[in-house]
Tab-separated table of C-alpha atoms and ligand atoms in Angstrom:
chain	number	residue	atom	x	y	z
A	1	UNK	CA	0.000	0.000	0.000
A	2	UNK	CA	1.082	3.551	-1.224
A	3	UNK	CA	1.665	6.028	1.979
A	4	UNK	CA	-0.780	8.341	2.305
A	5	UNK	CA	-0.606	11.283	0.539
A	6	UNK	CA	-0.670	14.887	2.466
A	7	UNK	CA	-1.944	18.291	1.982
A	8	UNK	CA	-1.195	20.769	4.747
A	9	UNK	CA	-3.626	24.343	4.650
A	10	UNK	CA	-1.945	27.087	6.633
A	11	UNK	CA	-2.425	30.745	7.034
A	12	UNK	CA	0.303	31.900	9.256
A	13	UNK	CA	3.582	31.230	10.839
A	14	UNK	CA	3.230	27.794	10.187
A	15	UNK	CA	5.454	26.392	12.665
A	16	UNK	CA	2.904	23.009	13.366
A	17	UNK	CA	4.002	22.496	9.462
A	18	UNK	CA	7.376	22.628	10.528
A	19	UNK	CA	7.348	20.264	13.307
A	20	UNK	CA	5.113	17.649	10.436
A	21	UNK	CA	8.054	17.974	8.247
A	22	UNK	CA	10.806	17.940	10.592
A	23	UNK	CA	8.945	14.798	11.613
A	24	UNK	CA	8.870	13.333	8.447
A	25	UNK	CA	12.664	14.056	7.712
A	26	UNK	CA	13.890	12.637	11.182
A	27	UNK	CA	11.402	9.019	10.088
A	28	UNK	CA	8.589	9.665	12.349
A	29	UNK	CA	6.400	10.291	10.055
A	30	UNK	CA	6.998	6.805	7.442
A	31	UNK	CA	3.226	6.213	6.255
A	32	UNK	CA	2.624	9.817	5.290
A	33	UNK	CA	4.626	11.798	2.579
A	34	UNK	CA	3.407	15.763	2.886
A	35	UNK	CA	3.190	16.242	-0.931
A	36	UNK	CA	1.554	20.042	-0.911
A	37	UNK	CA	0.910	22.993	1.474
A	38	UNK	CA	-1.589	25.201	0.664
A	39	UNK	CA	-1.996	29.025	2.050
A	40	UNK	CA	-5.028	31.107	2.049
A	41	UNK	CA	-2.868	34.367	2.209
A	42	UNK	CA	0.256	35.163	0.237
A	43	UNK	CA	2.654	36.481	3.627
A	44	UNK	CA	1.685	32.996	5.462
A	45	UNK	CA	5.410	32.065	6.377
A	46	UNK	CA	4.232	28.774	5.850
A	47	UNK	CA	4.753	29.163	2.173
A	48	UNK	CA	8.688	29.863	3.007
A	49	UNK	CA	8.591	26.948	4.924
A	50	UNK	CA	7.467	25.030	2.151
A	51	UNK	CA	9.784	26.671	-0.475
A	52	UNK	CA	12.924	24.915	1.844
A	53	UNK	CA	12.054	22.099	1.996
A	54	UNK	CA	10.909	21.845	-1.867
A	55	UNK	CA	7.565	21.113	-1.521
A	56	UNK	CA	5.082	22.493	-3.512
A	57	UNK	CA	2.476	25.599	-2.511
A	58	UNK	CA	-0.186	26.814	-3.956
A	59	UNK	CA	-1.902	30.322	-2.489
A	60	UNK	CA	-5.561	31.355	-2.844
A	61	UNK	CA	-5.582	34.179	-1.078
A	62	UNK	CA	-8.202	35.441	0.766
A	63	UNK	CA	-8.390	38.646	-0.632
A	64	UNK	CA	-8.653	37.279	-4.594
A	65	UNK	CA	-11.173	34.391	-4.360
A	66	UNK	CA	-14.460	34.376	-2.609
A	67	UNK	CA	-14.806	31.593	-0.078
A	68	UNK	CA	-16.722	29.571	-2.397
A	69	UNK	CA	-13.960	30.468	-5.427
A	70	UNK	CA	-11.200	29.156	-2.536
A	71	UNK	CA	-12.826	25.943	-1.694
A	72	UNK	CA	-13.421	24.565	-4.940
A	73	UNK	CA	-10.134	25.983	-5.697
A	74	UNK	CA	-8.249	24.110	-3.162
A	75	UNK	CA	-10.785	21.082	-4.087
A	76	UNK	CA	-9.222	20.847	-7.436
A	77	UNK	CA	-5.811	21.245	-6.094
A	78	UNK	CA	-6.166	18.899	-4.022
A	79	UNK	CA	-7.875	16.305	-6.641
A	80	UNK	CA	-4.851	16.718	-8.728
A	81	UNK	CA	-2.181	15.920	-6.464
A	82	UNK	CA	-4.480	12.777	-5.653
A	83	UNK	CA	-4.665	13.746	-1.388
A	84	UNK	CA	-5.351	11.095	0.690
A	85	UNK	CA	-5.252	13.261	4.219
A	86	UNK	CA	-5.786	16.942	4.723
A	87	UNK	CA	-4.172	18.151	7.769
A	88	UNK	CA	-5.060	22.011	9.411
A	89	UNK	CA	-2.582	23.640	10.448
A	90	UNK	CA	-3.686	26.894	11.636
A	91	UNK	CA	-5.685	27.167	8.761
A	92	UNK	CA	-8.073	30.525	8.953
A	93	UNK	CA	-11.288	29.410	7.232
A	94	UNK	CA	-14.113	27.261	8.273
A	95	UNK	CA	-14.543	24.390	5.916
A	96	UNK	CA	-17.859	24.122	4.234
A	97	UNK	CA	-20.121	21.299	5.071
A	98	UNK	CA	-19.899	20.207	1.364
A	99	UNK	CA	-15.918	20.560	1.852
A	100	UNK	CA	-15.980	18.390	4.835
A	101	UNK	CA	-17.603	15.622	2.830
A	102	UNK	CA	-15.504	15.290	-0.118
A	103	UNK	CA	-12.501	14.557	2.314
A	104	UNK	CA	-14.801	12.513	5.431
A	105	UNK	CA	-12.078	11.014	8.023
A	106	UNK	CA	-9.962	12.255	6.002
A	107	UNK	CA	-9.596	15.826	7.805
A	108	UNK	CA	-7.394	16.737	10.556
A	109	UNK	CA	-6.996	19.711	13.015
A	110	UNK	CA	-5.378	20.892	16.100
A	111	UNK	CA	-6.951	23.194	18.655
A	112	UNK	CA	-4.874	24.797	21.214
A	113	UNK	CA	-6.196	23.883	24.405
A	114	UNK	CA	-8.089	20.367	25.915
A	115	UNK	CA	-11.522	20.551	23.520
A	116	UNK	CA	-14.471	20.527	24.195
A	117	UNK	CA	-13.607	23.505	26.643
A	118	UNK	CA	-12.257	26.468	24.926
A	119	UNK	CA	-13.176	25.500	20.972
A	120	UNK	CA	-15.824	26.988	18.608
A	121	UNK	CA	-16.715	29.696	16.788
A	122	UNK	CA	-14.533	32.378	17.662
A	123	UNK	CA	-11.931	30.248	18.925
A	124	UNK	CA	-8.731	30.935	17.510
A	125	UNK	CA	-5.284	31.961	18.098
A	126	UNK	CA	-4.480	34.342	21.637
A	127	UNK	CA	-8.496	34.607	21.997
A	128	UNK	CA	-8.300	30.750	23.105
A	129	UNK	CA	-5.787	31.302	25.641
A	130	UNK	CA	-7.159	34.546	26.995
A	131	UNK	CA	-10.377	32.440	27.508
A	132	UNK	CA	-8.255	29.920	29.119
A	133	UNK	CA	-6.395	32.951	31.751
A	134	UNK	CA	-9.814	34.506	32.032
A	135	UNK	CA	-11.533	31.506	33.130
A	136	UNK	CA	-8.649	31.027	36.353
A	137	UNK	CA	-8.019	27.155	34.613
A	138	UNK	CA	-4.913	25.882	35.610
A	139	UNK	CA	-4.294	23.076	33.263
A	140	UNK	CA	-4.692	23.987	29.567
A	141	UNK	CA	-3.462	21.903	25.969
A	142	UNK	CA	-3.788	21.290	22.463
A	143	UNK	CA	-6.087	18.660	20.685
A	144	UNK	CA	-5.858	17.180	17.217
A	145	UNK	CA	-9.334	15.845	16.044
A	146	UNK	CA	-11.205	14.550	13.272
A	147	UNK	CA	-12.473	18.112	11.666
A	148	UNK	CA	-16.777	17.639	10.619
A	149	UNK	CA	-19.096	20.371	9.965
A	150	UNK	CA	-19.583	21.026	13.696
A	151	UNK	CA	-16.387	23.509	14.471
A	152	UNK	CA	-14.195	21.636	16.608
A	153	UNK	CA	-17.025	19.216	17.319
A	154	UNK	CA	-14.880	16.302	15.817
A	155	UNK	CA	-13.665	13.314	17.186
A	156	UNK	CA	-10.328	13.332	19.237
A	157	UNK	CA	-7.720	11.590	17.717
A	158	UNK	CA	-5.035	13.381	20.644
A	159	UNK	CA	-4.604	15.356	23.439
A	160	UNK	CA	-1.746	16.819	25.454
A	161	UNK	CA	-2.107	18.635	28.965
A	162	UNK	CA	-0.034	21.891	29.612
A	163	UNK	CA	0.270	23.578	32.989
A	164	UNK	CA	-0.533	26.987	32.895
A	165	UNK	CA	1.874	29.034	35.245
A	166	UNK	CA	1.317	32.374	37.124
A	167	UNK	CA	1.937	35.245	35.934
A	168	UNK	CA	1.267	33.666	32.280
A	169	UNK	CA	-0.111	35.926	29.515
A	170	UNK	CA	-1.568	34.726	26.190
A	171	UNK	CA	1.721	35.178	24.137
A	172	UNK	CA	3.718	33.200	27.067
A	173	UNK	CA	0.434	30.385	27.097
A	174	UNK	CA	0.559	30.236	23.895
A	175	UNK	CA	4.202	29.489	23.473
A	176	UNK	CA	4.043	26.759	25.904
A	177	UNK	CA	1.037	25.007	24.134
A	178	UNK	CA	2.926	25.098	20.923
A	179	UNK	CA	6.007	23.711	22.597
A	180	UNK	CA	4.913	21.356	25.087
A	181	UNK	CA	2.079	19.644	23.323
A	182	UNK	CA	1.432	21.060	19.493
A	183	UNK	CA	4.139	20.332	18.084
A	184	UNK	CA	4.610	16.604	19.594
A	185	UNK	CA	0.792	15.709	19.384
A	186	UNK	CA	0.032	16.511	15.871
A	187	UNK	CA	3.189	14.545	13.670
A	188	UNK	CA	2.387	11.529	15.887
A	189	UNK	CA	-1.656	11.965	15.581
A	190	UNK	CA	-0.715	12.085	11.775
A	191	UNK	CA	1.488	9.480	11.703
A	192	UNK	CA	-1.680	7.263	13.428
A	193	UNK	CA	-4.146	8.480	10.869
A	194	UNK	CA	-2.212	7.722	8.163
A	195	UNK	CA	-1.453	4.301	9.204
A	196	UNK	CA	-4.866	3.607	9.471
A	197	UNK	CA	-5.919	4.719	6.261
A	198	UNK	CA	-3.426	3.140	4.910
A	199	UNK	CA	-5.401	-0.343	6.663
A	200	UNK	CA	-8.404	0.782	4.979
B	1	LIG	C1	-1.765	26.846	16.445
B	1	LIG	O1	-1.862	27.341	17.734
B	1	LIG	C2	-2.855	25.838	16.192
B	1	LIG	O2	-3.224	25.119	17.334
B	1	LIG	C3	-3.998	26.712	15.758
B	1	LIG	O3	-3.401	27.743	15.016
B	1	LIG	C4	-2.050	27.919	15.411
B	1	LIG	C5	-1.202	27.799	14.190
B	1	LIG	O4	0.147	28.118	14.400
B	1	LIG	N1	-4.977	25.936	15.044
B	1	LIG	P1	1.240	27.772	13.313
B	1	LIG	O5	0.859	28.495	12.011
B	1	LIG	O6	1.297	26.296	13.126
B	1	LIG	O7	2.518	28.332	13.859
């Protein structure tokens, strides 16, 4: 069986990328090949990322297609390059329902902090981890998950606890989520995924 072919969508500093293909370069990774990254904005740093390590990108930014346009863009893209798994890696835009069952099972996400607390609409980047000082929690996470049409209503595939400290902010909460339990969580999770699918 062929290993499973990956698509990574990012918007920003794409640093969970980095850790997938650092992960993939060091072996961890042997039943997945990450064959295209995809950005929704042309200054994602994800794209530079990408460049390095010679894997293709393609962009449709944000501010050029319509969602619609973008989705059936990336749709095609991602028909072409015959994807097998599409992992989210800080990836801006809510998938479509109709987008979320062309690739069923076949989507993955991670959410910065221990889901179902923290997660929805409106749950993104520092405004999680505000949420998370604001509500006085003191243990805190990531959580890759199966991504469906309910926003980050998916089943969990992995999770990670992560103390939060005193005197943390967002920016230093943040940080620690990203090094403590992102970026080990998600190349695993995908590694797991992908060996599945390749049982299928
Ligand atoms: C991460 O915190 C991830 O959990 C969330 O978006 C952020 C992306 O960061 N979904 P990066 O682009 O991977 O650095």
């Amino acid at each position: 069986m062929e290993n499973i072919r990956i698509a990574v969508l990012c918007s920003g500093g794409g640093t969970n990328l980095q850790a997938i293909l650092d992960a993939k370069a060091a072996g961890n990774l042997p039943d997945g090949e990450i064959v295209l990254v995809v950005a929704d904005s042309e200054a994602a740093y994800a794209l530079e990322r990408a460049k390095r390590q010679g894997i293709p990108a393609a962009v449709f930014d944000k501010h050029v297609y319509s969602r619609a346009a973008r989705e059936q863009a990336i749709l095609a893209a991602l028909g072409e390059k015959k994807i097998g798994l599409v992992v989210l890696a800080g990836f801006m835009t809510v998938l479509s329902a109709d987008f979320v069952k062309a690739y069923e099972g076949r989507i993955v996400n991670i959410h910065p902090a221990l889901l179902p607390s923290f997660g929805g609409v409106g749950m993104y980047g520092l405004h999680v981890h505000e949420a998370v000082l604001a509500a006085g929690v003191k243990v805190t996470g990531a959580t890759v998950h199966y991504v469906t049409e309910v926003c980050d209503g998916g089943p969990i595939i992995a999770q990670k606890a992560v103390e939060v400290r005193e005197g943390d902010t967002p920016e230093t909460l943040q940080r620690r989520v990203m090094r403590e339990a992102e970026w080990i969580i998600y190349p695993q999770a995908i590694e797991q995924v992908c060996k599945k699918l390749k049982g299928e």
